[in-house]
Each structure stands twice: as C-alpha cells, then as structure tokens.
Amino acid sequence: MNGLTQDDLALLRQNPVFAGLKDATFLQVAGSVTVQTFPKHNLIFQAGDRASHFFLITSGAVQLFRSDTDGVEKTVNLFRRPQSFGEAVMFLERTFPVSAQTLQESRLLRVDAAPLMSLLKADPEIGLGLLAAMSAHLKLLVDEITLLRAPTARHRVAEFILRQVHKLEGAATFDLPYSKTAIARRLDISPEVLSRTFAGLRKDGVSVKGRTVTVADIGLLYRQVGLDNGS
Amino acid sequence: MNGLTQDDLALLRQNPVFAGLKDATFLQVAGSVTVQTFPKHNLIFQAGDRASHFFLITSGAVQLFRSDTDGVEKTVNLFRRPQSFGEAVMFLERTFPVSAQTLQESRLLRVDAAPLMSLLKADPEIGLGLLAAMSAHLKLLVDEITLLRAPTARHRVAEFILRQVHKLEGAATFDLPYSKTAIARRLDISPEVLSRTFAGLRKDGVSVKGRTVTVADIGLLYRQVGLDNGS
DNA sequence: CGAGTTCCTTGATATGTATCAATAAGCCCG
DNA sequence: CGGGCTTATTGATACATATCAAGGAACTCG
C-alpha cells in the first residue's frame, strides 16, 4: 500500500488521464502514486523544473504563478479538488512553464510520469486506448453542454427525448434510462418542471406512462424544438 | 487538393482528434482526408469491418445500428453535423462493433487511419501531444459545465469573476477578457441580466468600471455564492 | 394483501430571467 | 471635435422556473 484511500482511488479514476485505462493498467499506475501534504504557501515546483510528475488535489488549493523579472507574482491559475495540474506538460515531456505553490495546507496525489510514460511507450495500445477514451469523453461533454445551453426546459426535455430515440422521423417508443428525478437533475431542472414539461408535450404526441415514452411524430418534435432534422 | 472546403478544414480542426495537432501535422493529415457523399439509406460500414478510418459529418445524418439475429435493426446512435463517429474504434485498431448507414443524403469527411496512425507510431510525441491537448480540452469543458450548472445568474457571474481573479481572499482588480456581450453569451444569460447582476454585486464590493473589475473581498464573494474557499 | 416508503404529479405562489424599449456611454473615424 | 455606430445600462413587463405543499401512484417488504 502507498497510503491511498478509496476516495483517492476514485478521484484518480475519474480523472481524464486515468479514466480510459483498463482496470489492470490503472491499478499498476496507481501503485506508484504517492500522497504528499504541504503546509500553506509551500512551493510545489518551480518554473523550469522538469515535469516528471503531475498532481491531483484532494484538499486545499494550489496556485500556478509566474514570477516576473521584477519579482512580482502573477497568478495564472488556481486549482482545487478534484482538479489536477501539470499533466499536459508531463505528456509533452517539457519543463513546467510556471511555478506552483499551495495557498492553504493541501493534500496532493503525486503521479510520477515514469511509470505511466514507460507503459505508454512499451505498449502503444495504451496510449491509443487513452486517446479513444478521451475522445469519447469529449463527445459526451460537448453533448452535455449543448443540452445545458438549450434555452427552455421544453427544449432540454425534447433534446433528451430525441437523443434516446435515435431516429429522425416517424414514431418511436423507448424506456427512460433512469428515474425521472435523476433525469431532471441531469437536465438541470426541477422534477416538477420535468413532470409538467412531459405533460405539456402530450399535445405534441409525446406520451409518458411510467418509464415508457411514446413519440407519435419525431419530425414534429424536431420542429417544436426549432431543430432541423434535415427533411 | 482533395476537394476540402474551408468549412471542412475548420470542422476537422475543431474535432478533438485534430484540435491538439500542430498546424503542420494537421495539414499533413488533412491532406489525406477525402470527401464522400452518400445517398439516403446507404450503408457506410458494417459491423465487423476493420476500422481503418473514421468519419466526420458535414451534412446529413448517420445512424449507427446493430442487426439482431432476427434481422431487426436497433439504432445505437444518431450523428449529425459536426459530429464524428468511429474514431474511438479506429484508435483501438479494432473492428466496428456496429454498422452505419445514412438516414438522408449525407456528405462525410473520411479520415483514414493509416496516415494518422503511422504518424502516431513514428513520432510518439504526436500522440502525447494529442493526449496533452485532449486533457486540457477536457478540463475546459468540465469547467464550462460547472459554470452552466450554477443555479442563478448571480452565481454564474460570481464564478466567472472568481475564475479571473485566481485568488482565494483579499482584494483584486482585473480586466474583463472580452466584451460584456460576449461574457453574457458565454454564461448563457442576457446582456441585460449581466449588467444588472454586476450592479447587484456592487453592494458586495464588486465594482465594474468599463472593462475593469475590482473585488474588495474575494472571500465574501465565495461565501455569497455558497462556495467554500476553504478558509 | 397492506403499511410504509419513495417517487411522481398537480396546484399555488414567489422569484428570476428574457424581452422590449428607451436612454446613455463608449468608440471609431473623418 | 462631433456624427454615427456599437455596446452597455436601466425600466417595465411577460414569461419561465423554482419552491412549497398536498395528494396520488408505484414499489418493497413483511
């Protein structure tokens, strides 16, 4: 053991760098992760240091900063749990372009580049797997943003339905993938509004009975939402 | 030339797979991208085919589907401009687990794996560069989602300010990075509400004069927003 | 089958945000 | 400096959503 808690492992696992790894590979890498705690205002690394590792924050706060020629510190970025920093530079095998210091007492997970990079270089498939996972993840997030930027609850719900339906026109029936409360949370609306919105969509041929949703005319729904289904 | 328009290039460029490449590398890869147009209901690839390429949609719509043993088509996913599909499988050098067909007349950009993969294998740094860029991109998107999920305009604006400030407490002054209209768009609120919100924050020590913002007490702002600055 | 949950729906109300409209401030360029 | 443009502010109003409250439906477990 290296002192990592369950929480630490979960945090690592959901970091983009690790999310795409297979369990076995992940555990292998996690084995070399170490916990470091720093007091307030402690330097973590300095601009110009070799980026032989990156950090994930479990508590506290870290400031990335640049020291001007005249010694004035200019903060570039501020990170907190569950953010990580330094990984991009690590992948690039460069030196840190900025310095990092804690703003509070902080607990960090230090991920050394060596084990990860040697895995990546020994087995290119791992790197490709990471690329695959990251691009898939990016797609999901872009979709999520599209959904959240929809102007009204009606639009969000309709978009959500249209994504479940996987068709451009005609009729369709499908089951909601999870509870309505959870869907409401995901769409960032209250459960009440979700319920009302479903009710309001009834006159447009959307009927919801329990978890089963039936759409009479998908094309109509596209038009309702102001999207173009291309037809 | 291979028939790619400016629009095609821009679309490719903003795809996660290409967004992280250096210009030179990008142009090299783009040189082997081809345009393919398909009529409606045309098979693009079949489950089991070798994933020697992936596609980006410039117009039309594509359905990914699975043919059950009894021949029933079950749609897995539906993609439209500017989405891409197949890249994850391509990176993994596997065969497509599903089939793809157009639902409308469609125009696709076909990106062959060979040039990209040989680049990746010849120069591991390119793959690492992609990983670096993707993980940076993922961070941005996650931040964006956090921002959009903030409950009120006040929260969004405060979060936005706190991100510009890069500090946890004390006072700070900074310049807005772009016009207020643009900021409003980014926060998904109307310019009027942004204006009012700035005005409303005045009594909490936030003053906005032109593009210059001054925050008297950052800790107060954190508390206002219900965030914890850890102090 | 029925009591106890949890989840969902519906109504009433308050709050927040968009929208419309008008004014004011900033900016560019002659 | 001043006209003409864009950008920002402020007010009035309408609409959308959250919240509070209560009733109803579905699910679980004995």
Coordinates of N, CA and C in Angstrom, one line a residue, chain A:
Chain A
M1 N 0.8 -1.2 0.0 CA 0.0 0.0 0.0 C 0.9 1.3 0.0
N2 N 0.3 2.3 -0.5 CA 1.0 3.6 -0.6 C 0.2 4.7 0.1
G3 N -0.7 4.3 0.9 CA -1.5 5.3 1.7 C -2.7 5.9 1.0
L4 N -3.0 5.4 -0.2 CA -4.2 5.9 -0.9 C -5.5 5.4 -0.3
T5 N -6.4 6.3 -0.1 CA -7.7 5.9 0.4 C -8.6 5.5 -0.8
Q6 N -9.8 5.0 -0.5 CA -10.7 4.6 -1.5 C -11.1 5.9 -2.3
D7 N -11.3 7.0 -1.5 CA -11.6 8.2 -2.1 C -10.5 8.7 -3.1
D8 N -9.3 8.5 -2.7 CA -8.2 8.9 -3.6 C -8.3 8.1 -4.9
L9 N -8.5 6.8 -4.8 CA -8.5 6.0 -6.0 C -9.7 6.4 -6.9
A10 N -10.8 6.7 -6.2 CA -12.0 7.1 -7.0 C -11.7 8.4 -7.8
L11 N -11.0 9.3 -7.1 CA -10.7 10.6 -7.6 C -9.7 10.4 -8.8
L12 N -8.7 9.6 -8.6 CA -7.8 9.3 -9.7 C -8.6 8.7 -10.9
R13 N -9.4 7.8 -10.6 CA -10.1 7.1 -11.7 C -10.9 8.0 -12.5
Q14 N -11.5 9.0 -11.9 CA -12.4 9.8 -12.7 C -11.6 11.0 -13.4
N15 N -10.3 11.0 -13.2 CA -9.5 12.0 -13.9 C -9.3 11.5 -15.3
P16 N -9.4 12.4 -16.3 CA -9.3 12.1 -17.7 C -8.1 11.2 -18.0
V17 N -7.0 11.5 -17.3 CA -5.8 10.7 -17.7 C -6.0 9.2 -17.3
F18 N -6.8 8.9 -16.3 CA -6.9 7.5 -15.9 C -8.2 6.9 -16.3
A19 N -9.2 7.7 -16.7 CA -10.5 7.2 -16.9 C -10.5 6.2 -18.1
G20 N -9.5 6.3 -19.0 CA -9.5 5.5 -20.1 C -8.7 4.2 -20.0
L21 N -8.1 4.0 -18.9 CA -7.2 2.9 -18.7 C -8.0 1.6 -18.3
K22 N -7.5 0.5 -18.6 CA -8.1 -0.7 -18.2 C -7.8 -0.9 -16.7
D23 N -8.7 -1.6 -16.0 CA -8.5 -1.7 -14.6 C -7.1 -2.2 -14.2
A24 N -6.6 -3.2 -14.9 CA -5.3 -3.7 -14.5 C -4.2 -2.6 -14.7
T25 N -4.3 -1.9 -15.8 CA -3.3 -0.9 -16.0 C -3.4 0.2 -15.0
F26 N -4.7 0.6 -14.7 CA -4.9 1.6 -13.7 C -4.3 1.3 -12.4
L27 N -4.5 0.1 -11.9 CA -4.0 -0.3 -10.6 C -2.5 -0.3 -10.6
Q28 N -1.9 -0.7 -11.7 CA -0.5 -0.7 -11.9 C 0.1 0.7 -11.7
V29 N -0.6 1.7 -12.4 CA -0.1 3.0 -12.3 C -0.4 3.6 -10.9
A30 N -1.6 3.3 -10.4 CA -2.0 3.8 -9.1 C -1.0 3.4 -8.0
G31 N -0.4 2.2 -8.3 CA 0.6 1.7 -7.3 C 1.7 2.6 -7.0
S32 N 2.0 3.4 -8.0 CA 3.2 4.3 -7.9 C 2.8 5.8 -7.5
V33 N 1.5 5.9 -7.3 CA 1.1 7.3 -6.9 C 1.4 7.5 -5.4
T34 N 1.8 8.7 -5.0 CA 2.1 8.9 -3.6 C 1.3 10.1 -3.1
V35 N 1.1 10.1 -1.8 CA 0.4 11.2 -1.2 C 1.4 12.2 -0.7
Q36 N 1.2 13.5 -0.9 CA 2.0 14.5 -0.4 C 1.2 15.6 0.3
T37 N 1.6 16.0 1.5 CA 0.9 17.1 2.1 C 1.8 18.3 2.2
F38 N 1.3 19.4 2.0 CA 2.1 20.6 2.0 C 1.4 21.7 3.0
P39 N 2.2 22.4 3.7 CA 1.7 23.5 4.5 C 1.3 24.6 3.6
K40 N 0.7 25.6 4.2 CA 0.3 26.8 3.4 C 1.5 27.5 2.8
H41 N 1.3 28.0 1.6 CA 2.4 28.8 1.0 C 3.7 28.0 0.8
N42 N 3.5 26.8 0.4 CA 4.7 26.0 0.1 C 4.9 25.8 -1.4
L43 N 6.1 25.9 -1.8 CA 6.4 25.8 -3.2 C 6.3 24.3 -3.6
I44 N 5.6 24.0 -4.6 CA 5.4 22.6 -5.1 C 6.4 22.3 -6.2
F45 N 6.5 23.2 -7.2 CA 7.5 23.1 -8.2 C 7.8 24.5 -8.7
Q46 N 8.9 24.6 -9.4 CA 9.2 25.9 -9.9 C 9.3 25.9 -11.4
A47 N 9.0 27.0 -12.0 CA 9.1 27.1 -13.5 C 10.5 26.7 -13.9
G48 N 10.6 25.9 -14.9 CA 11.8 25.4 -15.4 C 12.2 24.0 -14.8
D49 N 11.5 23.6 -13.8 CA 11.7 22.2 -13.3 C 11.2 21.2 -14.4
R50 N 11.8 20.1 -14.4 CA 11.4 19.0 -15.3 C 10.0 18.5 -14.9
A51 N 9.1 18.4 -15.8 CA 7.7 17.9 -15.4 C 7.7 16.4 -15.4
S52 N 8.3 15.9 -14.3 CA 8.4 14.4 -14.2 C 7.3 13.8 -13.4
H53 N 6.2 14.6 -13.2 CA 5.1 14.2 -12.5 C 4.0 15.2 -12.6
F54 N 2.8 14.8 -12.3 CA 1.7 15.8 -12.1 C 0.9 15.5 -10.9
F55 N 0.0 16.5 -10.5 CA -0.6 16.4 -9.2 C -2.1 16.4 -9.3
L56 N -2.7 15.8 -8.4 CA -4.2 15.8 -8.3 C -4.5 16.3 -6.9
I57 N -5.4 17.2 -6.7 CA -5.7 17.8 -5.4 C -6.8 17.1 -4.7
T58 N -6.6 16.6 -3.5 CA -7.7 16.0 -2.7 C -8.2 17.0 -1.7
S59 N -7.4 18.0 -1.3 CA -7.9 19.0 -0.4 C -6.9 20.2 -0.5
G60 N -7.4 21.4 -0.1 CA -6.6 22.6 -0.2 C -6.7 23.3 -1.5
A61 N -5.7 24.1 -1.8 CA -5.8 24.9 -3.0 C -4.4 25.2 -3.5
V62 N -4.2 25.2 -4.8 CA -2.9 25.4 -5.4 C -2.9 26.5 -6.4
Q63 N -1.9 27.3 -6.4 CA -1.9 28.4 -7.3 C -0.7 28.2 -8.3
L64 N -1.0 28.4 -9.6 CA 0.1 28.4 -10.5 C 0.4 29.9 -10.8
F65 N 1.7 30.2 -10.8 CA 2.0 31.6 -10.9 C 3.3 31.8 -11.7
R66 N 3.5 32.9 -12.2 CA 4.7 33.3 -12.9 C 5.4 34.4 -12.2
S67 N 6.6 34.3 -12.0 CA 7.4 35.4 -11.4 C 8.0 36.3 -12.4
D68 N 7.5 37.5 -12.4 CA 8.0 38.5 -13.4 C 9.5 38.8 -13.1
T69 N 10.1 39.4 -14.0 CA 11.5 39.8 -13.8 C 11.7 40.6 -12.6
D70 N 10.7 41.4 -12.3 CA 10.8 42.3 -11.1 C 10.3 41.6 -9.8
G71 N 10.1 40.3 -10.0 CA 9.7 39.5 -8.8 C 8.3 39.5 -8.4
V72 N 7.4 40.2 -9.1 CA 6.0 40.2 -8.8 C 5.4 38.9 -9.2
E73 N 4.6 38.3 -8.3 CA 3.9 37.0 -8.7 C 2.6 37.3 -9.4
K74 N 2.4 36.7 -10.5 CA 1.2 36.8 -11.2 C 0.5 35.5 -11.3
T75 N -0.6 35.3 -10.7 CA -1.3 34.0 -10.7 C -1.8 33.7 -12.1
V76 N -1.6 32.5 -12.5 CA -2.0 32.1 -13.8 C -3.3 31.3 -13.7
N77 N -3.4 30.5 -12.6 CA -4.5 29.6 -12.4 C -4.6 29.2 -11.0
L78 N -5.8 28.8 -10.6 CA -6.0 28.4 -9.3 C -6.7 27.1 -9.3
F79 N -6.2 26.1 -8.7 CA -6.9 24.7 -8.7 C -7.3 24.3 -7.3
R80 N -8.4 23.5 -7.3 CA -8.8 22.9 -6.1 C -9.3 21.5 -6.4
R81 N -9.7 20.8 -5.3 CA -10.3 19.5 -5.5 C -11.4 19.5 -6.5
P82 N -11.6 18.6 -7.4 CA -10.8 17.5 -7.7 C -9.9 17.7 -8.9
Q83 N -9.4 18.9 -9.0 CA -8.6 19.2 -10.2 C -7.2 18.7 -10.2
S84 N -6.7 18.5 -11.4 CA -5.3 18.1 -11.5 C -4.5 19.2 -12.2
F85 N -3.2 19.2 -12.1 CA -2.5 20.2 -12.9 C -1.1 19.6 -13.2
G86 N -0.6 20.1 -14.3 CA 0.7 19.6 -14.8 C 0.7 18.4 -15.7
E87 N -0.4 17.8 -15.9 CA -0.4 16.6 -16.8 C -0.1 16.9 -18.2
A88 N -0.6 18.1 -18.7 CA -0.3 18.4 -20.1 C 1.2 18.5 -20.3
V89 N 1.8 19.2 -19.5 CA 3.3 19.4 -19.6 C 4.0 18.1 -19.5
M90 N 3.5 17.3 -18.6 CA 4.1 16.0 -18.4 C 4.0 15.1 -19.7
F91 N 2.9 15.1 -20.3 CA 2.8 14.4 -21.5 C 3.7 14.9 -22.6
L92 N 3.9 16.2 -22.6 CA 4.8 16.8 -23.6 C 6.3 16.6 -23.2
E93 N 6.5 16.1 -22.0 CA 7.9 15.9 -21.6 C 8.7 17.2 -21.6
R94 N 8.1 18.2 -21.1 CA 8.7 19.5 -21.1 C 9.0 19.9 -19.7
T95 N 9.5 21.2 -19.5 CA 9.6 21.7 -18.2 C 8.4 22.6 -17.9
F96 N 8.1 22.7 -16.6 CA 6.9 23.5 -16.2 C 7.2 24.9 -16.6
P97 N 6.2 25.5 -17.3 CA 6.3 26.9 -17.7 C 6.0 27.9 -16.6
V98 N 5.4 27.4 -15.5 CA 5.0 28.2 -14.4 C 5.4 27.5 -13.1
S99 N 5.3 28.3 -12.0 CA 5.6 27.7 -10.7 C 4.3 27.3 -10.0
A100 N 4.3 26.5 -9.0 CA 3.1 26.2 -8.2 C 3.4 26.2 -6.8
Q101 N 2.4 26.8 -6.0 CA 2.5 26.8 -4.6 C 1.1 26.6 -4.0
T102 N 1.1 26.1 -2.8 CA -0.1 26.0 -2.1 C -0.6 27.3 -1.5
L103 N -1.9 27.5 -1.5 CA -2.5 28.7 -0.8 C -3.0 28.4 0.5
Q104 N -3.2 27.1 0.8 CA -3.6 26.6 2.1 C -2.9 25.3 2.3
E105 N -3.0 24.8 3.5 CA -2.5 23.4 3.7 C -3.2 22.5 2.7
S106 N -2.5 21.7 2.0 CA -3.1 20.9 0.9 C -2.5 19.5 0.9
R107 N -3.4 18.6 0.4 CA -3.1 17.2 0.3 C -3.1 16.9 -1.2
L108 N -2.0 16.4 -1.8 CA -2.0 16.2 -3.2 C -1.6 14.7 -3.5
L109 N -2.1 14.2 -4.6 CA -1.7 12.9 -5.1 C -0.7 13.2 -6.2
R110 N 0.5 12.6 -6.0 CA 1.6 12.9 -6.9 C 1.7 11.7 -7.9
V111 N 1.5 11.9 -9.1 CA 1.6 10.9 -10.1 C 2.9 11.0 -10.9
D112 N 3.7 10.1 -10.8 CA 5.0 10.2 -11.5 C 4.9 9.8 -12.9
A113 N 5.6 10.5 -13.7 CA 5.5 10.3 -15.2 C 6.1 9.0 -15.5
A114 N 7.2 8.6 -14.9 CA 8.0 7.5 -15.4 C 7.2 6.2 -15.6
P115 N 6.5 5.8 -14.6 CA 5.7 4.5 -14.8 C 4.7 4.6 -15.9
L116 N 4.0 5.8 -15.9 CA 3.0 6.0 -16.9 C 3.6 6.1 -18.3
M117 N 4.6 6.8 -18.4 CA 5.2 7.0 -19.7 C 5.9 5.7 -20.2
S118 N 6.5 5.0 -19.3 CA 7.1 3.8 -19.8 C 6.0 2.8 -20.2
L119 N 4.9 2.8 -19.6 CA 3.8 2.0 -20.0 C 3.4 2.4 -21.4
L120 N 3.2 3.7 -21.6 CA 2.8 4.2 -22.9 C 3.7 3.9 -24.0
K121 N 5.0 3.9 -23.6 CA 6.0 3.7 -24.7 C 6.2 2.2 -25.0
A122 N 6.0 1.4 -23.9 CA 6.2 0.0 -24.1 C 5.0 -0.6 -24.9
D123 N 3.8 -0.1 -24.6 CA 2.6 -0.6 -25.2 C 1.8 0.6 -25.8
P124 N 2.1 0.8 -27.1 CA 1.4 2.0 -27.7 C -0.1 1.9 -27.6
E125 N -0.6 0.7 -27.5 CA -2.0 0.4 -27.4 C -2.6 1.2 -26.2
I126 N -1.9 1.3 -25.2 CA -2.4 2.0 -24.0 C -2.6 3.5 -24.3
G127 N -1.7 4.1 -25.0 CA -1.8 5.5 -25.4 C -3.0 5.6 -26.4
L128 N -3.1 4.7 -27.3 CA -4.2 4.8 -28.2 C -5.6 4.6 -27.5
G129 N -5.5 3.7 -26.5 CA -6.7 3.5 -25.7 C -7.1 4.8 -24.9
L130 N -6.1 5.4 -24.4 CA -6.4 6.7 -23.8 C -7.0 7.7 -24.7
L131 N -6.4 7.8 -25.9 CA -6.9 8.7 -26.9 C -8.4 8.4 -27.2
A132 N -8.6 7.1 -27.4 CA -10.0 6.6 -27.7 C -11.0 7.1 -26.6
A133 N -10.5 6.8 -25.3 CA -11.4 7.1 -24.2 C -11.6 8.6 -24.1
M134 N -10.5 9.4 -24.3 CA -10.7 10.8 -24.1 C -11.5 11.4 -25.2
S135 N -11.4 10.9 -26.4 CA -12.3 11.5 -27.5 C -13.7 11.1 -27.2
A136 N -14.0 9.9 -26.7 CA -15.3 9.5 -26.4 C -15.9 10.5 -25.3
H137 N -15.0 10.7 -24.3 CA -15.4 11.5 -23.2 C -15.7 12.9 -23.6
L138 N -14.9 13.4 -24.5 CA -15.1 14.8 -25.0 C -16.4 14.9 -25.7
K139 N -16.7 13.9 -26.5 CA -18.1 13.9 -27.1 C -19.2 14.1 -26.1
L140 N -19.1 13.3 -25.1 CA -20.1 13.3 -24.1 C -20.3 14.7 -23.5
L141 N -19.1 15.3 -23.1 CA -19.2 16.6 -22.5 C -19.7 17.6 -23.5
V142 N -19.4 17.5 -24.7 CA -19.9 18.5 -25.7 C -21.4 18.4 -25.8
D143 N -21.9 17.1 -25.8 CA -23.3 16.9 -25.8 C -24.0 17.5 -24.6
E144 N -23.3 17.3 -23.4 CA -23.9 17.8 -22.2 C -24.0 19.3 -22.2
I145 N -23.0 20.0 -22.8 CA -23.0 21.4 -22.9 C -24.1 21.9 -23.8
T146 N -24.3 21.2 -24.9 CA -25.4 21.5 -25.8 C -26.7 21.5 -25.1
L147 N -26.9 20.4 -24.3 CA -28.1 20.2 -23.6 C -28.3 21.3 -22.6
L148 N -27.3 21.7 -21.9 CA -27.4 22.7 -20.8 C -27.7 24.1 -21.4
R149 N -27.2 24.3 -22.7 CA -27.4 25.6 -23.3 C -28.8 25.7 -24.0
A150 N -29.5 24.7 -24.0 CA -30.9 24.8 -24.6 C -31.7 25.8 -23.8
P151 N -32.4 26.6 -24.5 CA -33.0 27.8 -23.8 C -34.1 27.5 -22.8
T152 N -34.9 26.6 -23.0 CA -36.0 26.3 -22.1 C -36.1 24.9 -21.7
A153 N -36.8 24.6 -20.6 CA -37.0 23.3 -20.2 C -37.6 22.4 -21.3
R154 N -38.5 22.9 -22.0 CA -39.1 22.2 -23.1 C -38.0 21.8 -24.1
H155 N -37.1 22.6 -24.5 CA -36.1 22.3 -25.4 C -35.2 21.2 -24.8
R156 N -34.8 21.3 -23.6 CA -34.0 20.3 -23.0 C -34.6 19.0 -23.0
V157 N -35.8 18.9 -22.6 CA -36.5 17.6 -22.5 C -36.7 17.1 -23.9
A158 N -37.0 17.9 -24.8 CA -37.2 17.4 -26.2 C -35.8 16.9 -26.7
E159 N -34.8 17.6 -26.5 CA -33.5 17.2 -26.9 C -33.1 15.8 -26.3
F160 N -33.4 15.7 -25.0 CA -33.2 14.5 -24.3 C -33.9 13.3 -24.9
I161 N -35.2 13.6 -25.2 CA -36.0 12.5 -25.9 C -35.4 12.1 -27.2
L162 N -35.1 13.2 -28.0 CA -34.6 12.9 -29.3 C -33.3 12.1 -29.3
R163 N -32.5 12.3 -28.3 CA -31.3 11.5 -28.2 C -31.6 10.1 -27.8
Q164 N -32.6 9.9 -27.1 CA -33.0 8.5 -26.7 C -33.5 7.7 -27.9
V165 N -34.2 8.5 -28.8 CA -35.0 7.9 -29.8 C -34.1 7.4 -31.0
H166 N -33.0 8.1 -31.3 CA -32.2 7.7 -32.4 C -32.8 7.6 -33.7
K167 N -33.8 8.4 -34.0 CA -34.5 8.5 -35.3 C -34.8 9.9 -35.7
L168 N -35.0 10.1 -36.9 CA -35.2 11.5 -37.4 C -36.7 11.7 -37.7
E169 N -37.5 10.7 -37.9 CA -38.9 10.9 -38.2 C -39.7 9.7 -37.9
G170 N -41.0 9.8 -38.0 CA -41.9 8.7 -37.7 C -42.2 8.6 -36.2
A171 N -42.6 7.4 -35.8 CA -43.0 7.2 -34.4 C -41.9 6.4 -33.7
A172 N -42.0 6.4 -32.3 CA -41.0 5.6 -31.6 C -41.4 5.4 -30.1
T173 N -41.0 4.4 -29.5 CA -41.2 4.1 -28.1 C -39.9 3.7 -27.5
F174 N -39.7 4.2 -26.3 CA -38.5 3.8 -25.6 C -38.7 3.9 -24.1
D175 N -37.8 3.4 -23.4 CA -37.9 3.4 -21.9 C -36.9 4.5 -21.4
L176 N -37.3 5.2 -20.4 CA -36.4 6.2 -19.8 C -35.2 5.4 -19.2
P177 N -34.0 5.9 -19.4 CA -32.9 5.2 -18.9 C -32.7 5.2 -17.4
Y178 N -33.2 6.2 -16.7 CA -33.2 6.2 -15.3 C -34.3 7.0 -14.7
S179 N -34.4 7.1 -13.4 CA -35.6 7.7 -12.8 C -35.8 9.2 -13.3
K180 N -37.0 9.6 -13.2 CA -37.3 11.0 -13.6 C -36.6 12.0 -12.8
T181 N -36.5 11.7 -11.5 CA -35.7 12.6 -10.6 C -34.3 12.8 -11.1
A182 N -33.7 11.7 -11.5 CA -32.3 11.7 -12.0 C -32.2 12.4 -13.3
I183 N -33.2 12.2 -14.2 CA -33.2 12.9 -15.5 C -33.3 14.4 -15.2
A184 N -34.2 14.8 -14.3 CA -34.4 16.2 -14.0 C -33.0 16.8 -13.6
R185 N -32.4 16.1 -12.7 CA -31.0 16.6 -12.2 C -30.1 16.8 -13.4
R186 N -30.1 15.8 -14.3 CA -29.2 15.8 -15.4 C -29.5 17.0 -16.3
L187 N -30.8 17.3 -16.5 CA -31.2 18.4 -17.4 C -31.1 19.8 -16.6
D188 N -30.8 19.7 -15.4 CA -30.7 20.9 -14.5 C -32.0 21.6 -14.4
I189 N -33.1 20.9 -14.2 CA -34.4 21.4 -14.0 C -35.0 20.7 -12.8
S190 N -36.0 21.2 -12.2 CA -36.6 20.6 -11.0 C -37.5 19.4 -11.5
P191 N -37.7 18.4 -10.7 CA -38.5 17.3 -11.0 C -39.9 17.8 -11.4
E192 N -40.4 18.8 -10.7 CA -41.7 19.3 -11.0 C -41.8 19.8 -12.4
V193 N -40.8 20.5 -12.8 CA -40.9 21.1 -14.2 C -40.8 20.0 -15.2
L194 N -40.0 19.0 -14.9 CA -39.9 17.8 -15.8 C -41.3 17.2 -16.0
S195 N -41.9 17.0 -14.9 CA -43.3 16.4 -15.0 C -44.2 17.3 -15.8
R196 N -44.2 18.6 -15.5 CA -45.1 19.5 -16.3 C -44.7 19.5 -17.8
T197 N -43.4 19.5 -18.0 CA -43.0 19.5 -19.4 C -43.5 18.3 -20.2
F198 N -43.3 17.1 -19.5 CA -43.9 15.9 -20.2 C -45.3 16.1 -20.4
A199 N -46.1 16.6 -19.4 CA -47.5 16.8 -19.6 C -47.8 17.8 -20.8
G200 N -47.0 18.8 -20.9 CA -47.2 19.8 -21.9 C -46.8 19.3 -23.3
L201 N -46.0 18.3 -23.4 CA -45.6 17.7 -24.6 C -46.6 16.7 -25.1
R202 N -47.6 16.4 -24.3 CA -48.6 15.4 -24.6 C -49.4 15.8 -25.9
K203 N -49.7 17.1 -26.0 CA -50.4 17.6 -27.1 C -49.6 17.6 -28.4
D204 N -48.3 17.4 -28.3 CA -47.5 17.2 -29.4 C -47.1 15.8 -29.7
G205 N -47.9 14.9 -29.1 CA -47.8 13.5 -29.4 C -46.7 12.7 -28.6
V206 N -46.3 13.3 -27.5 CA -45.4 12.6 -26.6 C -46.2 12.1 -25.4
S207 N -46.2 10.8 -25.2 CA -46.9 10.3 -24.0 C -46.0 9.5 -23.2
V208 N -46.1 9.8 -21.9 CA -45.2 9.2 -20.9 C -46.1 8.4 -19.9
K209 N -45.9 7.1 -19.9 CA -46.6 6.3 -18.9 C -45.6 5.5 -18.1
G210 N -45.4 5.9 -16.9 CA -44.3 5.3 -16.1 C -43.0 5.6 -16.7
R211 N -42.2 4.6 -17.0 CA -40.9 4.8 -17.7 C -41.0 4.7 -19.2
T212 N -42.2 4.5 -19.7 CA -42.3 4.3 -21.2 C -42.7 5.5 -21.9
V213 N -41.9 5.9 -22.8 CA -42.2 7.1 -23.6 C -42.6 6.8 -25.0
T214 N -43.6 7.4 -25.5 CA -44.0 7.1 -26.9 C -44.1 8.5 -27.6
V215 N -43.4 8.5 -28.7 CA -43.4 9.7 -29.6 C -44.1 9.4 -30.8
A216 N -45.2 10.1 -31.1 CA -46.0 9.8 -32.3 C -45.3 10.3 -33.6
D217 N -44.7 11.5 -33.5 CA -44.1 12.1 -34.7 C -42.8 12.8 -34.3
I218 N -41.8 12.1 -34.6 CA -40.4 12.6 -34.2 C -40.1 13.9 -34.9
G219 N -40.5 14.0 -36.2 CA -40.3 15.2 -37.0 C -40.9 16.4 -36.4
L220 N -42.1 16.2 -35.9 CA -42.8 17.3 -35.2 C -42.0 17.8 -34.0
L221 N -41.5 16.9 -33.3 CA -40.7 17.2 -32.1 C -39.5 18.0 -32.5
Y222 N -38.8 17.6 -33.5 CA -37.7 18.4 -34.0 C -38.1 19.8 -34.3
R223 N -39.2 20.0 -35.0 CA -39.7 21.3 -35.4 C -40.1 22.1 -34.1
Q224 N -40.7 21.4 -33.2 CA -41.1 22.1 -32.0 C -39.9 22.7 -31.3
V225 N -38.8 22.0 -31.3 CA -37.7 22.5 -30.6 C -36.9 23.5 -31.4
G226 N -37.3 23.6 -32.7 CA -36.5 24.6 -33.5 C -35.3 24.0 -34.1
L227 N -35.1 22.7 -33.9 CA -34.0 22.0 -34.6 C -34.5 21.6 -36.0
D228 N -33.5 21.4 -36.8 CA -33.8 21.0 -38.1 C -33.4 19.5 -38.2
N229 N -34.3 18.7 -38.6 CA -34.0 17.3 -38.8 C -33.6 17.0 -40.3
G230 N -33.5 18.1 -41.0 CA -32.9 18.0 -42.4 C -33.9 17.5 -43.4
S231 N -35.1 17.3 -43.0 CA -36.1 16.8 -44.0 C -36.9 18.0 -44.6

